[in-house]
Amino acid sequence: MPTLLHIDSSPLYGHSVSRQLSSAFVDQWKSSHPDATLIERDLTSTFIPPINAEWVTAVYTPEDSRTPEQKQLLTLSDSLISELFEADEYVIGVPMHNFGIPSVLKLWIDQIARVNKTFSYATGTPVGLLTGKKVTFLIATGGIYDAGTQMASYDHVEPYLRTVFGFLGVTDATVITAGGASALMRGADRATFLAPHLQAVQAHAQVV
């Protein structure tokens, strides 16, 4: 049976649009896969330190030559990478922060983008090792950044995520964006705003 890795990165919890979308996806996916396995990873409640020189040295030290301290430094990274390989599919809730991804999501990416683990240069060119996987990005943005709009070039969320995951071998990617969420701060009805986005999420989760 399939395994889904569910990742959230918004600090707003109950007020988060991206969390509500990812929760709807998971509920629909579980309904369509009643015997499947779900892995939950909340990045806002996971302590992920920034990488440093010692971490980089440990990564590039041959595995059989690593000191106990180096192995300990990579324990979290190994665990996060194991979740990616265990799952067949990923759903990731992502709010836009300052035109990019949240800092906690970037910290996670820095831990899981590891040479000879999730990508390789063994052939002389980069090869992603997370093959046969698919990902759904559920993005919430305060403004409207759709292609063709005046602010489209400010969106560094979708291009970055597609690039990183494609580099790691995950090229089957779907993006569903709830744009204009700042209207909720100005009193817009939440249910009305969310309705079309939830419908799109649920429809997608039925077929993946």
PDB file of C-alpha atoms in Angstrom:
ATOM      1  CA  MET A   1       0.000   0.000   0.000  1.00  0.00           C
ATOM      2  CA  PRO A   2       1.183   3.571  -0.657  1.00  0.00           C
ATOM      3  CA  THR A   3       2.788   5.863   1.885  1.00  0.00           C
ATOM      4  CA  LEU A   4       2.209   9.623   2.032  1.00  0.00           C
ATOM      5  CA  LEU A   5       4.614  12.084   3.654  1.00  0.00           C
ATOM      6  CA  HIS A   6       2.712  15.153   4.862  1.00  0.00           C
ATOM      7  CA  ILE A   7       4.825  18.218   5.581  1.00  0.00           C
ATOM      8  CA  ASP A   8       3.620  21.558   6.961  1.00  0.00           C
ATOM      9  CA  SER A   9       5.705  24.705   7.317  1.00  0.00           C
ATOM     10  CA  SER A  10       3.345  27.491   8.391  1.00  0.00           C
ATOM     11  CA  PRO A  11       3.708  28.980  11.889  1.00  0.00           C
ATOM     12  CA  LEU A  12       0.047  30.089  11.926  1.00  0.00           C
ATOM     13  CA  TYR A  13      -1.498  26.684  12.718  1.00  0.00           C
ATOM     14  CA  GLY A  14      -5.289  27.172  12.978  1.00  0.00           C
ATOM     15  CA  HIS A  15      -5.152  30.403  11.009  1.00  0.00           C
ATOM     16  CA  SER A  16      -3.002  28.925   8.243  1.00  0.00           C
ATOM     17  CA  VAL A  17      -4.425  28.591   4.742  1.00  0.00           C
ATOM     18  CA  SER A  18      -1.678  26.203   3.604  1.00  0.00           C
ATOM     19  CA  ARG A  19      -2.282  23.946   6.618  1.00  0.00           C
ATOM     20  CA  GLN A  20      -6.003  23.850   5.905  1.00  0.00           C
ATOM     21  CA  LEU A  21      -5.302  22.886   2.299  1.00  0.00           C
ATOM     22  CA  SER A  22      -2.817  20.169   3.227  1.00  0.00           C
ATOM     23  CA  SER A  23      -5.197  18.812   5.875  1.00  0.00           C
ATOM     24  CA  ALA A  24      -7.965  18.593   3.265  1.00  0.00           C
ATOM     25  CA  PHE A  25      -5.589  16.797   0.916  1.00  0.00           C
ATOM     26  CA  VAL A  26      -4.642  14.262   3.592  1.00  0.00           C
ATOM     27  CA  ASP A  27      -8.258  13.609   4.557  1.00  0.00           C
ATOM     28  CA  GLN A  28      -9.255  12.981   0.941  1.00  0.00           C
ATOM     29  CA  TRP A  29      -6.128  10.906   0.241  1.00  0.00           C
ATOM     30  CA  LYS A  30      -6.755   8.720   3.298  1.00  0.00           C
ATOM     31  CA  SER A  31     -10.341   8.222   2.182  1.00  0.00           C
ATOM     32  CA  SER A  32      -9.096   7.052  -1.208  1.00  0.00           C
ATOM     33  CA  HIS A  33      -6.339   4.884   0.345  1.00  0.00           C
ATOM     34  CA  PRO A  34      -7.853   3.503   3.578  1.00  0.00           C
ATOM     35  CA  ASP A  35      -5.072   0.973   4.186  1.00  0.00           C
ATOM     36  CA  ALA A  36      -2.209   3.323   3.362  1.00  0.00           C
ATOM     37  CA  THR A  37       0.483   4.736   5.662  1.00  0.00           C
ATOM     38  CA  LEU A  38       0.780   8.402   6.623  1.00  0.00           C
ATOM     39  CA  ILE A  39       3.987  10.062   7.839  1.00  0.00           C
ATOM     40  CA  GLU A  40       3.516  13.482   9.465  1.00  0.00           C
ATOM     41  CA  ARG A  41       6.325  16.040   9.660  1.00  0.00           C
ATOM     42  CA  ASP A  42       5.558  19.479  11.111  1.00  0.00           C
ATOM     43  CA  LEU A  43       8.607  21.606  10.449  1.00  0.00           C
ATOM     44  CA  THR A  44       7.579  24.326  12.889  1.00  0.00           C
ATOM     45  CA  SER A  45       7.776  21.841  15.755  1.00  0.00           C
ATOM     46  CA  THR A  46      10.933  20.107  14.519  1.00  0.00           C
ATOM     47  CA  PHE A  47      14.217  21.648  15.643  1.00  0.00           C
ATOM     48  CA  ILE A  48      16.388  21.871  12.533  1.00  0.00           C
ATOM     49  CA  PRO A  49      19.692  23.691  13.030  1.00  0.00           C
ATOM     50  CA  PRO A  50      21.319  25.525  10.136  1.00  0.00           C
ATOM     51  CA  ILE A  51      24.104  23.609   8.476  1.00  0.00           C
ATOM     52  CA  ASN A  52      27.619  24.611   9.490  1.00  0.00           C
ATOM     53  CA  ALA A  53      31.196  23.748   8.569  1.00  0.00           C
ATOM     54  CA  GLU A  54      31.247  20.668  10.795  1.00  0.00           C
ATOM     55  CA  TRP A  55      28.050  19.352   9.155  1.00  0.00           C
ATOM     56  CA  VAL A  56      29.442  19.876   5.655  1.00  0.00           C
ATOM     57  CA  THR A  57      32.693  18.149   6.621  1.00  0.00           C
ATOM     58  CA  ALA A  58      30.730  15.197   7.978  1.00  0.00           C
ATOM     59  CA  VAL A  59      28.727  14.902   4.756  1.00  0.00           C
ATOM     60  CA  TYR A  60      31.844  14.789   2.608  1.00  0.00           C
ATOM     61  CA  THR A  61      33.697  12.390   4.894  1.00  0.00           C
ATOM     62  CA  PRO A  62      33.370   8.766   3.647  1.00  0.00           C
ATOM     63  CA  GLU A  63      30.714   7.014   5.683  1.00  0.00           C
ATOM     64  CA  ASP A  64      33.069   4.369   7.060  1.00  0.00           C
ATOM     65  CA  SER A  65      35.534   7.059   8.166  1.00  0.00           C
ATOM     66  CA  ARG A  66      33.145   9.296  10.086  1.00  0.00           C
ATOM     67  CA  THR A  67      33.745   9.902  13.767  1.00  0.00           C
ATOM     68  CA  PRO A  68      30.957   9.269  16.278  1.00  0.00           C
ATOM     69  CA  GLU A  69      30.512  13.044  16.489  1.00  0.00           C
ATOM     70  CA  GLN A  70      30.097  13.321  12.728  1.00  0.00           C
ATOM     71  CA  LYS A  71      27.568  10.491  12.685  1.00  0.00           C
ATOM     72  CA  GLN A  72      25.616  12.261  15.399  1.00  0.00           C
ATOM     73  CA  LEU A  73      25.639  15.495  13.397  1.00  0.00           C
ATOM     74  CA  LEU A  74      23.958  13.693  10.499  1.00  0.00           C
ATOM     75  CA  THR A  75      21.355  11.815  12.546  1.00  0.00           C
ATOM     76  CA  LEU A  76      18.545  14.290  11.840  1.00  0.00           C
ATOM     77  CA  SER A  77      19.418  14.496   8.158  1.00  0.00           C
ATOM     78  CA  ASP A  78      19.454  10.702   7.890  1.00  0.00           C
ATOM     79  CA  SER A  79      16.041  10.503   9.548  1.00  0.00           C
ATOM     80  CA  LEU A  80      14.468  13.152   7.298  1.00  0.00           C
ATOM     81  CA  ILE A  81      15.911  11.508   4.189  1.00  0.00           C
ATOM     82  CA  SER A  82      14.615   8.122   5.336  1.00  0.00           C
ATOM     83  CA  GLU A  83      11.087   9.574   5.417  1.00  0.00           C
ATOM     84  CA  LEU A  84      11.456  10.720   1.820  1.00  0.00           C
ATOM     85  CA  PHE A  85      12.531   7.283   0.618  1.00  0.00           C
ATOM     86  CA  GLU A  86       9.871   5.516   2.672  1.00  0.00           C
ATOM     87  CA  ALA A  87       7.070   7.577   1.129  1.00  0.00           C
ATOM     88  CA  ASP A  88       5.714   7.160  -2.383  1.00  0.00           C
ATOM     89  CA  GLU A  89       4.175  10.594  -2.424  1.00  0.00           C
ATOM     90  CA  TYR A  90       4.608  13.932  -0.681  1.00  0.00           C
ATOM     91  CA  VAL A  91       2.190  16.765   0.094  1.00  0.00           C
ATOM     92  CA  ILE A  92       3.775  19.965   1.350  1.00  0.00           C
ATOM     93  CA  GLY A  93       1.941  22.989   2.724  1.00  0.00           C
ATOM     94  CA  VAL A  94       3.887  26.171   1.959  1.00  0.00           C
ATOM     95  CA  PRO A  95       3.032  29.771   2.839  1.00  0.00           C
ATOM     96  CA  MET A  96       4.900  32.464   0.929  1.00  0.00           C
ATOM     97  CA  HIS A  97       7.189  34.462   3.214  1.00  0.00           C
ATOM     98  CA  ASN A  98       8.760  37.562   1.677  1.00  0.00           C
ATOM     99  CA  PHE A  99       8.316  36.145  -1.852  1.00  0.00           C
ATOM    100  CA  GLY A 100      10.064  32.889  -0.917  1.00  0.00           C
ATOM    101  CA  ILE A 101       9.623  29.773   1.175  1.00  0.00           C
ATOM    102  CA  PRO A 102       9.516  29.778   5.006  1.00  0.00           C
ATOM    103  CA  SER A 103      12.877  29.568   6.757  1.00  0.00           C
ATOM    104  CA  VAL A 104      11.968  26.239   8.375  1.00  0.00           C
ATOM    105  CA  LEU A 105      11.339  24.700   4.960  1.00  0.00           C
ATOM    106  CA  LYS A 106      14.688  25.959   3.687  1.00  0.00           C
ATOM    107  CA  LEU A 107      16.402  24.425   6.736  1.00  0.00           C
ATOM    108  CA  TRP A 108      14.684  21.111   5.944  1.00  0.00           C
ATOM    109  CA  ILE A 109      15.784  21.261   2.302  1.00  0.00           C
ATOM    110  CA  ASP A 110      19.367  21.911   3.395  1.00  0.00           C
ATOM    111  CA  GLN A 111      19.215  18.733   5.502  1.00  0.00           C
ATOM    112  CA  ILE A 112      17.730  16.492   2.794  1.00  0.00           C
ATOM    113  CA  ALA A 113      19.647  17.717  -0.275  1.00  0.00           C
ATOM    114  CA  ARG A 114      22.728  15.535   0.291  1.00  0.00           C
ATOM    115  CA  VAL A 115      25.249  14.241  -2.168  1.00  0.00           C
ATOM    116  CA  ASN A 116      25.177  10.447  -2.573  1.00  0.00           C
ATOM    117  CA  LYS A 117      21.949  10.335  -0.583  1.00  0.00           C
ATOM    118  CA  THR A 118      19.326  12.238  -2.578  1.00  0.00           C
ATOM    119  CA  PHE A 119      21.471  13.223  -5.560  1.00  0.00           C
ATOM    120  CA  SER A 120      24.694  12.018  -7.127  1.00  0.00           C
ATOM    121  CA  TYR A 121      27.457  13.278  -9.391  1.00  0.00           C
ATOM    122  CA  ALA A 122      28.794   9.752  -9.980  1.00  0.00           C
ATOM    123  CA  THR A 123      28.213  10.013 -13.730  1.00  0.00           C
ATOM    124  CA  GLY A 124      29.747  13.479 -13.955  1.00  0.00           C
ATOM    125  CA  THR A 125      26.363  15.187 -14.157  1.00  0.00           C
ATOM    126  CA  PRO A 126      23.789  15.539 -11.371  1.00  0.00           C
ATOM    127  CA  VAL A 127      21.319  12.686 -11.037  1.00  0.00           C
ATOM    128  CA  GLY A 128      18.398  12.804  -8.602  1.00  0.00           C
ATOM    129  CA  LEU A 129      18.004   9.697  -6.467  1.00  0.00           C
ATOM    130  CA  LEU A 130      14.420  10.246  -5.286  1.00  0.00           C
ATOM    131  CA  THR A 131      12.970   8.546  -8.330  1.00  0.00           C
ATOM    132  CA  GLY A 132       9.441   7.220  -8.762  1.00  0.00           C
ATOM    133  CA  LYS A 133       8.033   9.777  -6.319  1.00  0.00           C
ATOM    134  CA  LYS A 134       5.453  12.523  -6.788  1.00  0.00           C
ATOM    135  CA  VAL A 135       4.828  15.712  -4.870  1.00  0.00           C
ATOM    136  CA  THR A 136       1.973  18.151  -4.408  1.00  0.00           C
ATOM    137  CA  PHE A 137       2.817  21.674  -3.260  1.00  0.00           C
ATOM    138  CA  LEU A 138      -0.070  23.538  -1.635  1.00  0.00           C
ATOM    139  CA  ILE A 139       0.976  27.174  -1.579  1.00  0.00           C
ATOM    140  CA  ALA A 140      -0.724  30.118   0.102  1.00  0.00           C
ATOM    141  CA  THR A 141       0.237  33.650  -0.905  1.00  0.00           C
ATOM    142  CA  GLY A 142      -0.960  36.980   0.414  1.00  0.00           C
ATOM    143  CA  GLY A 143      -0.909  38.615  -3.008  1.00  0.00           C
ATOM    144  CA  ILE A 144      -1.657  37.409  -6.515  1.00  0.00           C
ATOM    145  CA  TYR A 145       1.412  36.159  -8.387  1.00  0.00           C
ATOM    146  CA  ASP A 146      -0.178  34.206 -11.233  1.00  0.00           C
ATOM    147  CA  ALA A 147       1.607  34.052 -14.582  1.00  0.00           C
ATOM    148  CA  GLY A 148       0.854  37.142 -16.620  1.00  0.00           C
ATOM    149  CA  THR A 149       0.114  39.354 -13.622  1.00  0.00           C
ATOM    150  CA  GLN A 150       2.157  42.410 -12.702  1.00  0.00           C
ATOM    151  CA  MET A 151       3.644  40.642  -9.651  1.00  0.00           C
ATOM    152  CA  ALA A 152       4.392  37.277 -11.297  1.00  0.00           C
ATOM    153  CA  SER A 153       8.168  37.791 -11.169  1.00  0.00           C
ATOM    154  CA  TYR A 154       8.015  38.133  -7.387  1.00  0.00           C
ATOM    155  CA  ASP A 155       7.039  34.487  -6.939  1.00  0.00           C
ATOM    156  CA  HIS A 156      10.173  32.635  -5.901  1.00  0.00           C
ATOM    157  CA  VAL A 157       8.246  29.805  -4.218  1.00  0.00           C
ATOM    158  CA  GLU A 158       6.992  27.612  -7.048  1.00  0.00           C
ATOM    159  CA  PRO A 159      10.080  27.964  -9.301  1.00  0.00           C
ATOM    160  CA  TYR A 160      12.427  27.202  -6.422  1.00  0.00           C
ATOM    161  CA  LEU A 161      10.506  24.152  -5.205  1.00  0.00           C
ATOM    162  CA  ARG A 162      10.168  22.727  -8.710  1.00  0.00           C
ATOM    163  CA  THR A 163      13.897  23.238  -9.260  1.00  0.00           C
ATOM    164  CA  VAL A 164      15.020  21.651  -5.990  1.00  0.00           C
ATOM    165  CA  PHE A 165      12.717  18.651  -6.158  1.00  0.00           C
ATOM    166  CA  GLY A 166      13.433  18.159  -9.858  1.00  0.00           C
ATOM    167  CA  PHE A 167      17.138  18.160  -9.049  1.00  0.00           C
ATOM    168  CA  LEU A 168      16.499  15.454  -6.454  1.00  0.00           C
ATOM    169  CA  GLY A 169      14.607  13.355  -9.008  1.00  0.00           C
ATOM    170  CA  VAL A 170      11.006  14.283  -8.188  1.00  0.00           C
ATOM    171  CA  THR A 171       9.735  15.620 -11.500  1.00  0.00           C
ATOM    172  CA  ASP A 172       6.083  14.580 -11.065  1.00  0.00           C
ATOM    173  CA  ALA A 173       5.018  17.777  -9.295  1.00  0.00           C
ATOM    174  CA  THR A 174       1.636  19.462  -8.932  1.00  0.00           C
ATOM    175  CA  VAL A 175       1.192  22.983  -7.597  1.00  0.00           C
ATOM    176  CA  ILE A 176      -2.087  24.350  -6.257  1.00  0.00           C
ATOM    177  CA  THR A 177      -1.905  27.957  -5.096  1.00  0.00           C
ATOM    178  CA  ALA A 178      -4.396  29.911  -3.001  1.00  0.00           C
ATOM    179  CA  GLY A 179      -3.461  33.436  -4.002  1.00  0.00           C
ATOM    180  CA  GLY A 180      -4.749  36.623  -2.414  1.00  0.00           C
ATOM    181  CA  ALA A 181      -5.023  35.227   1.107  1.00  0.00           C
ATOM    182  CA  SER A 182      -4.322  38.670   2.567  1.00  0.00           C
ATOM    183  CA  ALA A 183      -8.003  39.397   1.885  1.00  0.00           C
ATOM    184  CA  LEU A 184      -8.756  37.303   4.970  1.00  0.00           C
ATOM    185  CA  MET A 185      -6.968  39.896   7.100  1.00  0.00           C
ATOM    186  CA  ARG A 186      -9.294  42.532   5.657  1.00  0.00           C
ATOM    187  CA  GLY A 187     -12.413  40.664   6.679  1.00  0.00           C
ATOM    188  CA  ALA A 188     -13.105  38.428   3.676  1.00  0.00           C
ATOM    189  CA  ASP A 189     -15.197  35.372   4.460  1.00  0.00           C
ATOM    190  CA  ARG A 190     -12.804  32.470   5.008  1.00  0.00           C
ATOM    191  CA  ALA A 191     -15.152  29.738   3.806  1.00  0.00           C
ATOM    192  CA  THR A 192     -15.929  31.622   0.603  1.00  0.00           C
ATOM    193  CA  PHE A 193     -12.256  32.288  -0.072  1.00  0.00           C
ATOM    194  CA  LEU A 194     -11.205  28.701   0.589  1.00  0.00           C
ATOM    195  CA  ALA A 195     -14.039  26.934  -1.223  1.00  0.00           C
ATOM    196  CA  PRO A 196     -12.540  26.814  -4.763  1.00  0.00           C
ATOM    197  CA  HIS A 197      -9.078  25.975  -3.472  1.00  0.00           C
ATOM    198  CA  LEU A 198     -10.344  23.170  -1.244  1.00  0.00           C
ATOM    199  CA  GLN A 199     -12.341  21.815  -4.168  1.00  0.00           C
ATOM    200  CA  ALA A 200      -9.216  21.771  -6.340  1.00  0.00           C
ATOM    201  CA  VAL A 201      -7.191  20.074  -3.596  1.00  0.00           C
ATOM    202  CA  GLN A 202      -9.795  17.404  -2.933  1.00  0.00           C
ATOM    203  CA  ALA A 203     -10.262  16.677  -6.626  1.00  0.00           C
ATOM    204  CA  HIS A 204      -6.513  16.251  -7.045  1.00  0.00           C
ATOM    205  CA  ALA A 205      -6.165  14.062  -3.943  1.00  0.00           C
ATOM    206  CA  GLN A 206      -8.805  11.678  -5.280  1.00  0.00           C
ATOM    207  CA  VAL A 207      -6.742  10.749  -8.311  1.00  0.00           C
ATOM    208  CA  VAL A 208      -3.155  10.723  -7.051  1.00  0.00           C
TER     209      VAL A 208
END
